[in-house]
mmCIF file of C-alpha atoms in Angstrom:
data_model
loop_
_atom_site.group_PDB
_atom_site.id
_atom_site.type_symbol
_atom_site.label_atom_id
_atom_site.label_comp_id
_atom_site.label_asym_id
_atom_site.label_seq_id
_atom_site.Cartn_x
_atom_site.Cartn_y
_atom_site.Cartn_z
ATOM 1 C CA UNK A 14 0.000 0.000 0.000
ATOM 2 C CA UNK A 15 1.302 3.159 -0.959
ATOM 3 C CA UNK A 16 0.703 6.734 1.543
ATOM 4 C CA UNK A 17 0.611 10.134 -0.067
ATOM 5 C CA UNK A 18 3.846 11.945 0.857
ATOM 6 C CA UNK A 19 3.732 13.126 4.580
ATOM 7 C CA UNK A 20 0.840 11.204 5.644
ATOM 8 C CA UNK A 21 1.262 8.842 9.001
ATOM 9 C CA UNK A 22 -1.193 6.578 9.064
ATOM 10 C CA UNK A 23 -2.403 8.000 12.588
ATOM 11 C CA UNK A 24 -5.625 9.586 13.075
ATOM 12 C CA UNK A 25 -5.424 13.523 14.366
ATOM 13 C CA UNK A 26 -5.618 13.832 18.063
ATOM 14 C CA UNK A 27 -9.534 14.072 19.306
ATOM 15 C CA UNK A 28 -8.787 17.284 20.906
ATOM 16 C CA UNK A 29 -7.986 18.734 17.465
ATOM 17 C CA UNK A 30 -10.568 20.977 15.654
ATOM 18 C CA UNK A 31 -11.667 22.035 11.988
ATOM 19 C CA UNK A 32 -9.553 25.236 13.052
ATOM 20 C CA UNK A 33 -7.086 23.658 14.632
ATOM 21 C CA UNK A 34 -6.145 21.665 11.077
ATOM 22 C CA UNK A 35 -6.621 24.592 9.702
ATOM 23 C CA UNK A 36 -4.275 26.438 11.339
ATOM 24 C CA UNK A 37 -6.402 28.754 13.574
ATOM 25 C CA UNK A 38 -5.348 28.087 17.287
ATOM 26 C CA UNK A 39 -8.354 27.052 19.899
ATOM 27 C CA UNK A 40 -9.132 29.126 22.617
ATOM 28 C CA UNK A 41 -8.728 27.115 25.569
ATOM 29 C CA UNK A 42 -11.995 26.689 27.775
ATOM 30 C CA UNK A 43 -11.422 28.842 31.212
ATOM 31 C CA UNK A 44 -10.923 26.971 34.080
ATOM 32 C CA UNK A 45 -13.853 26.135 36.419
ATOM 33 C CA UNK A 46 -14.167 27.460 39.494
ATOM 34 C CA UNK A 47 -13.886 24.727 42.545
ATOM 35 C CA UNK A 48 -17.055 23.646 44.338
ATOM 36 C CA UNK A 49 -15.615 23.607 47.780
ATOM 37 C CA UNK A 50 -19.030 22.197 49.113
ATOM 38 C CA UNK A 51 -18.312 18.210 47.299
ATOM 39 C CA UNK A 52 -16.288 16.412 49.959
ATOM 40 C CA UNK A 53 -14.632 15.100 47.010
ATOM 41 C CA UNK A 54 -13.116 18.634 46.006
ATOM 42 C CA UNK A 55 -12.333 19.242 50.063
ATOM 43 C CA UNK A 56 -10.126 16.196 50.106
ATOM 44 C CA UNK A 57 -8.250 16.892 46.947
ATOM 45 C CA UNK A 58 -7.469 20.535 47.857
ATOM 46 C CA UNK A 59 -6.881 18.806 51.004
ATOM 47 C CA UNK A 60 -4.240 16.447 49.262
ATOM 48 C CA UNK A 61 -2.226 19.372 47.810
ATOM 49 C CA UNK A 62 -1.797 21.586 50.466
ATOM 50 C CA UNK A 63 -0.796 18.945 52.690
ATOM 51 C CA UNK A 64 -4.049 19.906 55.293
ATOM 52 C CA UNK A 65 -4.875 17.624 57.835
ATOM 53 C CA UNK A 66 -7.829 18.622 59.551
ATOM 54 C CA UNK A 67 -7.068 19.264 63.121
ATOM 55 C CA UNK A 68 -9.674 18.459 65.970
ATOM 56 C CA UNK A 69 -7.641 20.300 68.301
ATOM 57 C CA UNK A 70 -8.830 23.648 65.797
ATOM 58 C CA UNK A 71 -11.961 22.122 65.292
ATOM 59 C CA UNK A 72 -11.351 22.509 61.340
ATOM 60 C CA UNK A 73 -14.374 20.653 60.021
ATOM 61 C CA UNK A 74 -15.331 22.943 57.061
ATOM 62 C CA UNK A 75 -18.885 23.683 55.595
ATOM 63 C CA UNK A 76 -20.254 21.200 52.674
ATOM 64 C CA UNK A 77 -23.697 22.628 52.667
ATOM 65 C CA UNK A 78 -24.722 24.602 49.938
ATOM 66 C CA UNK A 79 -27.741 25.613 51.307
ATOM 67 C CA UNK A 80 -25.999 26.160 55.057
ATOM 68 C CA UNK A 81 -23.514 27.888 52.972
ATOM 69 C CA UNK A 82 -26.120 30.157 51.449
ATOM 70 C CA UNK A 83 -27.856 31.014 54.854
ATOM 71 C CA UNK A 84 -24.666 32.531 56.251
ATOM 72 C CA UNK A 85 -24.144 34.800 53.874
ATOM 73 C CA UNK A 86 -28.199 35.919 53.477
ATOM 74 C CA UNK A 87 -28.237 36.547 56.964
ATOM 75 C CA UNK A 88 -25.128 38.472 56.969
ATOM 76 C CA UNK A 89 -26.314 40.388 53.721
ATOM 77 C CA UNK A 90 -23.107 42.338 52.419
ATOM 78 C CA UNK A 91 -23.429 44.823 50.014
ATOM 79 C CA UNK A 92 -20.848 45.815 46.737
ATOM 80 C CA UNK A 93 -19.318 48.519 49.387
ATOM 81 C CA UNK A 94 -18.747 46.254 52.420
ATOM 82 C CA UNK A 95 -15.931 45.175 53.966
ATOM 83 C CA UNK A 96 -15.780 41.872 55.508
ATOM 84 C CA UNK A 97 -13.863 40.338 58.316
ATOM 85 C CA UNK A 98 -13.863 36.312 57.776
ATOM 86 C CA UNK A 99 -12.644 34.493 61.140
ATOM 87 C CA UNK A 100 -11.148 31.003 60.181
ATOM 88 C CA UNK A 101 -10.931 31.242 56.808
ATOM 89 C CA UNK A 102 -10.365 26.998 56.407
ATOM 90 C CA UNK A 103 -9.854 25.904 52.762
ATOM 91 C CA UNK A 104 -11.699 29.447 51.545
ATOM 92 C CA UNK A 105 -15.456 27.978 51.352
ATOM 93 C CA UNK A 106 -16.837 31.111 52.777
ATOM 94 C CA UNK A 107 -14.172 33.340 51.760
ATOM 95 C CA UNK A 108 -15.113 32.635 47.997
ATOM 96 C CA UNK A 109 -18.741 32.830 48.476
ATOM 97 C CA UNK A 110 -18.756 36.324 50.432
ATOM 98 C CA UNK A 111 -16.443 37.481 47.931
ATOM 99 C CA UNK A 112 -18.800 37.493 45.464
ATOM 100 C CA UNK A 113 -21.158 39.952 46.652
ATOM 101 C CA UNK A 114 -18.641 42.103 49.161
ATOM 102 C CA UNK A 115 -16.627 44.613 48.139
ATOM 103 C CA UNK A 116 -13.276 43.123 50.045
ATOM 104 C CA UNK A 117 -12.597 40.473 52.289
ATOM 105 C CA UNK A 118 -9.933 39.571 54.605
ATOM 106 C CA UNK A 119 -10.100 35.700 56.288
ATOM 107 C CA UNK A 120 -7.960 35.142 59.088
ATOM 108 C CA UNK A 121 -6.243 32.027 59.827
ATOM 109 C CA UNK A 122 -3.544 30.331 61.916
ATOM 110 C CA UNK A 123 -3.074 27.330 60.224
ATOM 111 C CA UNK A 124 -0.184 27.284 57.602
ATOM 112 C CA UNK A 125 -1.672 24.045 55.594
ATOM 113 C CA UNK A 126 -4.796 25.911 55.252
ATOM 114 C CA UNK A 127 -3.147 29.068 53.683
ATOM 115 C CA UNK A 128 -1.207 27.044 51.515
ATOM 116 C CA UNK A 129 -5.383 25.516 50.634
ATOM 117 C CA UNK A 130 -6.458 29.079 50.296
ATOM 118 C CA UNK A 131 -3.444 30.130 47.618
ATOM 119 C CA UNK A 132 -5.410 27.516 46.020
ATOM 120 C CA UNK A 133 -8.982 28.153 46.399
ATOM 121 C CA UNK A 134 -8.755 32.132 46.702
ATOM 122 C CA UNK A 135 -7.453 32.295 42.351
ATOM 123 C CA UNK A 136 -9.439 34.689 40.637
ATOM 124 C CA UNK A 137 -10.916 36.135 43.833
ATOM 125 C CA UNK A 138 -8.856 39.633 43.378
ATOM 126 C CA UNK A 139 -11.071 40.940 46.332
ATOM 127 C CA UNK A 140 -10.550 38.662 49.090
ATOM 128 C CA UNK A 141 -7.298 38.098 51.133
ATOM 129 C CA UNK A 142 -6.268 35.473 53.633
ATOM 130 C CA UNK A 143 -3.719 36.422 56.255
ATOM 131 C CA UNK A 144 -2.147 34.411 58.651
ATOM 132 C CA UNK A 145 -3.355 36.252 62.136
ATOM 133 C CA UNK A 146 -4.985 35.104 65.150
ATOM 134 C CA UNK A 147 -8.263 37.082 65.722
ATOM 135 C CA UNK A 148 -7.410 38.039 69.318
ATOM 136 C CA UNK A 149 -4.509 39.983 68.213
ATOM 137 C CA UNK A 150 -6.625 41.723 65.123
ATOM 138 C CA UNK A 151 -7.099 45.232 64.714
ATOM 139 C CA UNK A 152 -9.882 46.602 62.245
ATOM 140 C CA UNK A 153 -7.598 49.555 61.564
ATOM 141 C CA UNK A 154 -4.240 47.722 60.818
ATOM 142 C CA UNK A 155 -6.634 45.367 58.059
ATOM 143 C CA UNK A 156 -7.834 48.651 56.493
ATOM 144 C CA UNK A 157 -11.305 47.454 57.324
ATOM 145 C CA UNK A 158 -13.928 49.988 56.638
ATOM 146 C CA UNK A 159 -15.756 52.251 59.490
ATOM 147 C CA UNK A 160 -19.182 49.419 59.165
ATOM 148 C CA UNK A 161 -17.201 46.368 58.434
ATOM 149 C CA UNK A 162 -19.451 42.913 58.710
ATOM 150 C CA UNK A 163 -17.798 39.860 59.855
ATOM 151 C CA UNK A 164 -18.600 36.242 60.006
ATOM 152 C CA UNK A 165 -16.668 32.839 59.698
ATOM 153 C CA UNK A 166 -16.984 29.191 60.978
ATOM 154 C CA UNK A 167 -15.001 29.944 63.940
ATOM 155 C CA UNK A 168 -12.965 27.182 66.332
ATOM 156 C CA UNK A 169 -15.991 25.973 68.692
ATOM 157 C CA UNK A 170 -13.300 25.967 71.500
ATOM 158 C CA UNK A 171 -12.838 29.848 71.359
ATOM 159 C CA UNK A 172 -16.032 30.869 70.685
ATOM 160 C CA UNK A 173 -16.533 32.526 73.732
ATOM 161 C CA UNK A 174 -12.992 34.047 73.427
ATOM 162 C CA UNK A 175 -13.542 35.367 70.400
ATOM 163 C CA UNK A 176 -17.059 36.740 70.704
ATOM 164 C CA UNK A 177 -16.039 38.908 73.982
ATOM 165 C CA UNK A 178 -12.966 39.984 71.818
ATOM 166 C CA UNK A 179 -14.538 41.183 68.787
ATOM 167 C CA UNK A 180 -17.803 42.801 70.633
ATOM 168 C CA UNK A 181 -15.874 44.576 73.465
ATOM 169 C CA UNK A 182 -13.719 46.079 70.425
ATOM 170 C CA UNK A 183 -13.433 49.607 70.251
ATOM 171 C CA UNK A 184 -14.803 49.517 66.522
ATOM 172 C CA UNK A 185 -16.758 46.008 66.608
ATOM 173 C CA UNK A 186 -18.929 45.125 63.576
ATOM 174 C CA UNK A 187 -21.702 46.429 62.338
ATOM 175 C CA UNK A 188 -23.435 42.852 62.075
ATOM 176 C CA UNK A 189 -21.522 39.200 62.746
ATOM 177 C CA UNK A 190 -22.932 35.937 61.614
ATOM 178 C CA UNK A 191 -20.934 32.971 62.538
ATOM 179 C CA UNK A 192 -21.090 29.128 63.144
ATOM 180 C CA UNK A 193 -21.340 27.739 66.564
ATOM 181 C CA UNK A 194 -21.956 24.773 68.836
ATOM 182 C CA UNK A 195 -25.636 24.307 69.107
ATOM 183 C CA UNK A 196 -25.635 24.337 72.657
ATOM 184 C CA UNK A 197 -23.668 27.953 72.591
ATOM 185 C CA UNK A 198 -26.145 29.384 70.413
ATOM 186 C CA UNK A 199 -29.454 27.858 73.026
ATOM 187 C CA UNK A 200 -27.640 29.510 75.311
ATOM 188 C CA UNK A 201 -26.704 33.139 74.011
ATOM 189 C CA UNK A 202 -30.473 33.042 72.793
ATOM 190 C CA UNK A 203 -32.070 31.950 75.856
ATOM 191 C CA UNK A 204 -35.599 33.376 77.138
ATOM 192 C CA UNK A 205 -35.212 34.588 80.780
ATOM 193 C CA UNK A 206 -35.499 32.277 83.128
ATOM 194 C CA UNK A 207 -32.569 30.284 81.497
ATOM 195 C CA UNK A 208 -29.597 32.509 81.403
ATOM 196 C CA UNK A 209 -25.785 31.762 81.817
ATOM 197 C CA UNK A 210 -22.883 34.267 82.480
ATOM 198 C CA UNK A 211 -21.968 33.712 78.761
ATOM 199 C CA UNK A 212 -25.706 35.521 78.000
ATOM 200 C CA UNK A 213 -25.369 38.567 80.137
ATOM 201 C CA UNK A 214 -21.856 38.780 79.029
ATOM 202 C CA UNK A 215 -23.177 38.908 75.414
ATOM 203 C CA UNK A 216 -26.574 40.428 75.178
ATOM 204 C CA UNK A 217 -24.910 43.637 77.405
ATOM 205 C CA UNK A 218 -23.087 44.280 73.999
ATOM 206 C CA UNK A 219 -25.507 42.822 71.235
ATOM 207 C CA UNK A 220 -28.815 41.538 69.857
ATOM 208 C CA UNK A 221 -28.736 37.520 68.987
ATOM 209 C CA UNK A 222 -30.714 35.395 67.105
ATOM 210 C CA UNK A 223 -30.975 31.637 66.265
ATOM 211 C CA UNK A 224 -30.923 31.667 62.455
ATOM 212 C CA UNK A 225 -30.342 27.644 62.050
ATOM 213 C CA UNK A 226 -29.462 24.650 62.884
ATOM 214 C CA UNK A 227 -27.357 22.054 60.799
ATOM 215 C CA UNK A 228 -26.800 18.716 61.671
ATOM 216 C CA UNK A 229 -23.526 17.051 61.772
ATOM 217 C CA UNK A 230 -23.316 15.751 57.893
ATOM 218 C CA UNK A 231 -23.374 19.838 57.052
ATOM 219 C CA UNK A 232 -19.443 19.358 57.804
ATOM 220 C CA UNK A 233 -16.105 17.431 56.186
ATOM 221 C CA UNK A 234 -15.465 15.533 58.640
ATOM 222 C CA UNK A 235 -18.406 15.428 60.455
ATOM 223 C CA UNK A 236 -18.200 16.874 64.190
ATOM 224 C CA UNK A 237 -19.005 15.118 67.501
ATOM 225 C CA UNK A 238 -21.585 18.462 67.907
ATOM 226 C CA UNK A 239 -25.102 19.780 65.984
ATOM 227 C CA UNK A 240 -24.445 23.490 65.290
ATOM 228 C CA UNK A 241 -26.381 26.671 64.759
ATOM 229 C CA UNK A 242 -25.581 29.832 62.358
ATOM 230 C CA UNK A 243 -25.753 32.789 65.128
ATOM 231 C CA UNK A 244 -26.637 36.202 64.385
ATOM 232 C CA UNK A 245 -25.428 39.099 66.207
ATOM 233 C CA UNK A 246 -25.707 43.329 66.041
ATOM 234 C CA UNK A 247 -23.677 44.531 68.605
ATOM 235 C CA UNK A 248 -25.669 47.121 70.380
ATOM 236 C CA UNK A 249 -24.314 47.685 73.765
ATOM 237 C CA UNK A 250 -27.062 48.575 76.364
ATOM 238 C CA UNK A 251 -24.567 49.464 78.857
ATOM 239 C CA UNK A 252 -22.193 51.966 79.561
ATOM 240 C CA UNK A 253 -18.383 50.464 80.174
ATOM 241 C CA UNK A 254 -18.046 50.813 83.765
ATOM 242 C CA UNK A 255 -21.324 49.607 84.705
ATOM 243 C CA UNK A 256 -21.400 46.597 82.260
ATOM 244 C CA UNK A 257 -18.010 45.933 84.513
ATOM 245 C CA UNK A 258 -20.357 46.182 87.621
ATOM 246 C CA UNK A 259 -22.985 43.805 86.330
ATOM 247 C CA UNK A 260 -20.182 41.097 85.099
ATOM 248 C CA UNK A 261 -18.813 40.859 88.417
ATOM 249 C CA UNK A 262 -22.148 40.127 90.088
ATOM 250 C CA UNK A 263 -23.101 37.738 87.761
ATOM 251 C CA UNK A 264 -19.981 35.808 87.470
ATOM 252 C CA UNK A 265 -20.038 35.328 91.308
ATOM 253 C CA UNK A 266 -23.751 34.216 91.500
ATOM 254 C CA UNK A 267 -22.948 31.738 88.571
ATOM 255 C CA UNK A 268 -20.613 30.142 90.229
ATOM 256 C CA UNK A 269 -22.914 29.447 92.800
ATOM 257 C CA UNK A 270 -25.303 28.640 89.817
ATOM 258 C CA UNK A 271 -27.664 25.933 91.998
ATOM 259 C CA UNK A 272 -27.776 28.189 94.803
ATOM 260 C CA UNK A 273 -29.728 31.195 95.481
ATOM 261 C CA UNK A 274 -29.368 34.883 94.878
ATOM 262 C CA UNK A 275 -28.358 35.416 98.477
ATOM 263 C CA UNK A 276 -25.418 32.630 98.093
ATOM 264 C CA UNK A 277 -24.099 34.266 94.753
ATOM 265 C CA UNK A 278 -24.299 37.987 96.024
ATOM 266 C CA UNK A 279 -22.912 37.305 99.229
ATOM 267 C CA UNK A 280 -19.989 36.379 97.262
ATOM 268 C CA UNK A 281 -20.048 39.126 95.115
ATOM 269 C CA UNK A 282 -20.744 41.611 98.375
ATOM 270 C CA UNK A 283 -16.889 40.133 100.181
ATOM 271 C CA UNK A 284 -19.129 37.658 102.249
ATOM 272 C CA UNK A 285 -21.187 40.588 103.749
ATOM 273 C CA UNK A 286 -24.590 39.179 103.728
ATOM 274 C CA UNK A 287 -26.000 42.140 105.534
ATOM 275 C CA UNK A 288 -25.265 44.265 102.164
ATOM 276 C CA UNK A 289 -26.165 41.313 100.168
ATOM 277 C CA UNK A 290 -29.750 41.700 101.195
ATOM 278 C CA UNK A 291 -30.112 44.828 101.383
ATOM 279 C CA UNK A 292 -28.325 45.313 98.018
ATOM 280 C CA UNK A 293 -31.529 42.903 96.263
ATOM 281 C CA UNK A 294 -34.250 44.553 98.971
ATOM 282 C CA UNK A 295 -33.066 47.454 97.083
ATOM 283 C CA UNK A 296 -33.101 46.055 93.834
ATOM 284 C CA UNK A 297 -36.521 44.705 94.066
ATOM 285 C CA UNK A 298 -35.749 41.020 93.587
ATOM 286 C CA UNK A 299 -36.119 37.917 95.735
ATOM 287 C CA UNK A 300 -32.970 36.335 97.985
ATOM 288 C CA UNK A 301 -34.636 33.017 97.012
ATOM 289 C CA UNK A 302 -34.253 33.116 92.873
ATOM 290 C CA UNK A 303 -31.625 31.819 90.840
ATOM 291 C CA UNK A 304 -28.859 33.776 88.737
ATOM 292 C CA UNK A 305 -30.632 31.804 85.471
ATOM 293 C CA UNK A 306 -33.784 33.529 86.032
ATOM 294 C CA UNK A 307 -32.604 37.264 86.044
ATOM 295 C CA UNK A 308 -32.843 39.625 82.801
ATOM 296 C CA UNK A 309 -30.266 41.952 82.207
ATOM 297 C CA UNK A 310 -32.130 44.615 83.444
ATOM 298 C CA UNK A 311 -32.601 42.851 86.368
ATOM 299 C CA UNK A 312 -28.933 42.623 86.858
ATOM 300 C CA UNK A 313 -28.198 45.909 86.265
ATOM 301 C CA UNK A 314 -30.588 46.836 89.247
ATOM 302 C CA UNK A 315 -29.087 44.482 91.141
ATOM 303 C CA UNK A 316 -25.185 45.968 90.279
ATOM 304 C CA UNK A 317 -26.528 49.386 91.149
ATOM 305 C CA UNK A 318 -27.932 48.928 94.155
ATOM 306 C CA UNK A 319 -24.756 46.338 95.043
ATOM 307 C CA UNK A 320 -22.510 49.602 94.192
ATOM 308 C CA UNK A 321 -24.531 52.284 96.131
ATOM 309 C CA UNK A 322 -24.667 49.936 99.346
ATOM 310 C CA UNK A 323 -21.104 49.631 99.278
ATOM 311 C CA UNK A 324 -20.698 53.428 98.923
ATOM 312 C CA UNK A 325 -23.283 54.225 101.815
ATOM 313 C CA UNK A 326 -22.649 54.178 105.362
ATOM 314 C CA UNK A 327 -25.918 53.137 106.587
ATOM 315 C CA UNK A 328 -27.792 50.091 105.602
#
């Protein structure tokens, strides 16, 4: 059998096109972006930044597109927001509050995951992970804007760290949404009647609400814990020094948590019971209760009167 003069016998590559024998080049398809909610795609970014998911950080990151979508509804930012991201994991929420913020910075402590997020964050011009532990953040030094919004699926183990820290800041948020045990969130949402310390300590600086609850298959890997997406607007309805006042009552009648009033503020009062009493007489509210079933108004009395006992001669 004779070939024509060149030929090789071998068909043309499948990738090849009409143009391409032609002699016109192919544009090459653009890359698609990663869906970091497939378990699949979380294990192979996983794989190549050499990320082991820590329990010790509690690093179990989001799967849940619809999870994924509630966080960022209920935080709602706008083209000229700037967002603080707390735990910015692989980039999940990073990439998907990117698309409707103006700029956001994702902290992290982990170096695997911000060798994931060199990976995840391509294309995302507006969004930034640094390495930084939130505790030691500053709004100013990030170039955050006067109402930044922040949010993130922060280390369960710190959440109460990390709440006081970025609510007692001198320029907190203008609105936080983040993930959380499901217990925490009962908790910082409770009616009165079932308070903690951890709920005076946060409704004194902001509203909360209970946006949802995701079970444990929301997560890669799956935690030992349901969670809830919390909702806070920091709104503090006390003054500095007497939010100081009301912390240190409440934090020595919650350590006496099972007892009554006149246990915990007997503590709080140097083991005076004499201006224990007449601190609540004062205040309006029975020896008998429990610290769980005061409001924070209640407390505040209570601080008040606690404070102007102390100060008066007489009882």
């Amino acid at each position: 059998m004779v070939r024509a003069a060149g030929a090789t016998g071998r068909r043309p590559p499948r990738e090849w096109s009409r143009e391409a024998v032609s002699g016109a080049a192919t544009p090459r398809r653009p890359r698609a972006p990663l869906d970091l909610t497939k378990p699949a795609t979380v294990r192979a970014v996983a794989r190549r930044s050499g990320l082991t998911l820590k329990r010790r950080l509690s690093q179990n990151l989001l799967v849940d597109p619809a999870a994924l979508a509630a966080i960022v509804e209920a935080l709602d930012p706008g083209a000229g927001d700037d967002v603080l991201e707390i735990g910015a994991g692989i980039g999940t929420l990073t990439v998907a509050l990117a698309a409707r913020a103006h700029r956001v910075v994702a902290l992290e402590v982990d170096e695997a995951c911000l060798r994931a997020t060199a990976i995840t964050l391509r294309g995302h011009a507006n969004a930034i992970a640094v390495r930084l532990d939130v505790r030691q953040a500053d709004p100013d030094a990030l170039g955050l804007g006067p109402d930044y919004l922040a949010a993130g699926n922060i280390p369960y183990h710190l959440t109460g760290a990390i709440l006081t820290r970025l609510l007692e800041e001198v320029r907190p948020p203008l609105r936080a949404v983040f993930l959380v045990q499901r217990e925490v969130a009962a908790r910082l949402t409770a009616p009165a009647g079932d308070w903690s310390l951890a709920t005076v300590a946060v409704r004194s600086l902001a509203t909360v609400e209970r946006v949802a609850d995701l079970p444990p298959s929301a997560f890669e890997p799956p935690p030992a814990v349901h969670s809830s997406i919390l909702r806070l607007v920091p709104s503090p309805v006390l003054g500095s020094a007497e939010r100081r006042a009301v912390l240190e009552v409440a934090r020595a009648a919650f350590q006496m948590r099972r007892k009554t009033l006149r246990h915990g503020v007997t503590r709080a009062a140097g083991g005076d019971a004499g201006l224990a009493a007449a601190a609540l007489e004062a205040a309006g509210l029975d020896a008998g209760r429990r610290p769980g079933t005061l409001d924070l108004d209640e407390w505040r009395a209570l601080a008040t009167a606690l404070e102007a006992r102390r100060r008066s001669p007489a009882r």
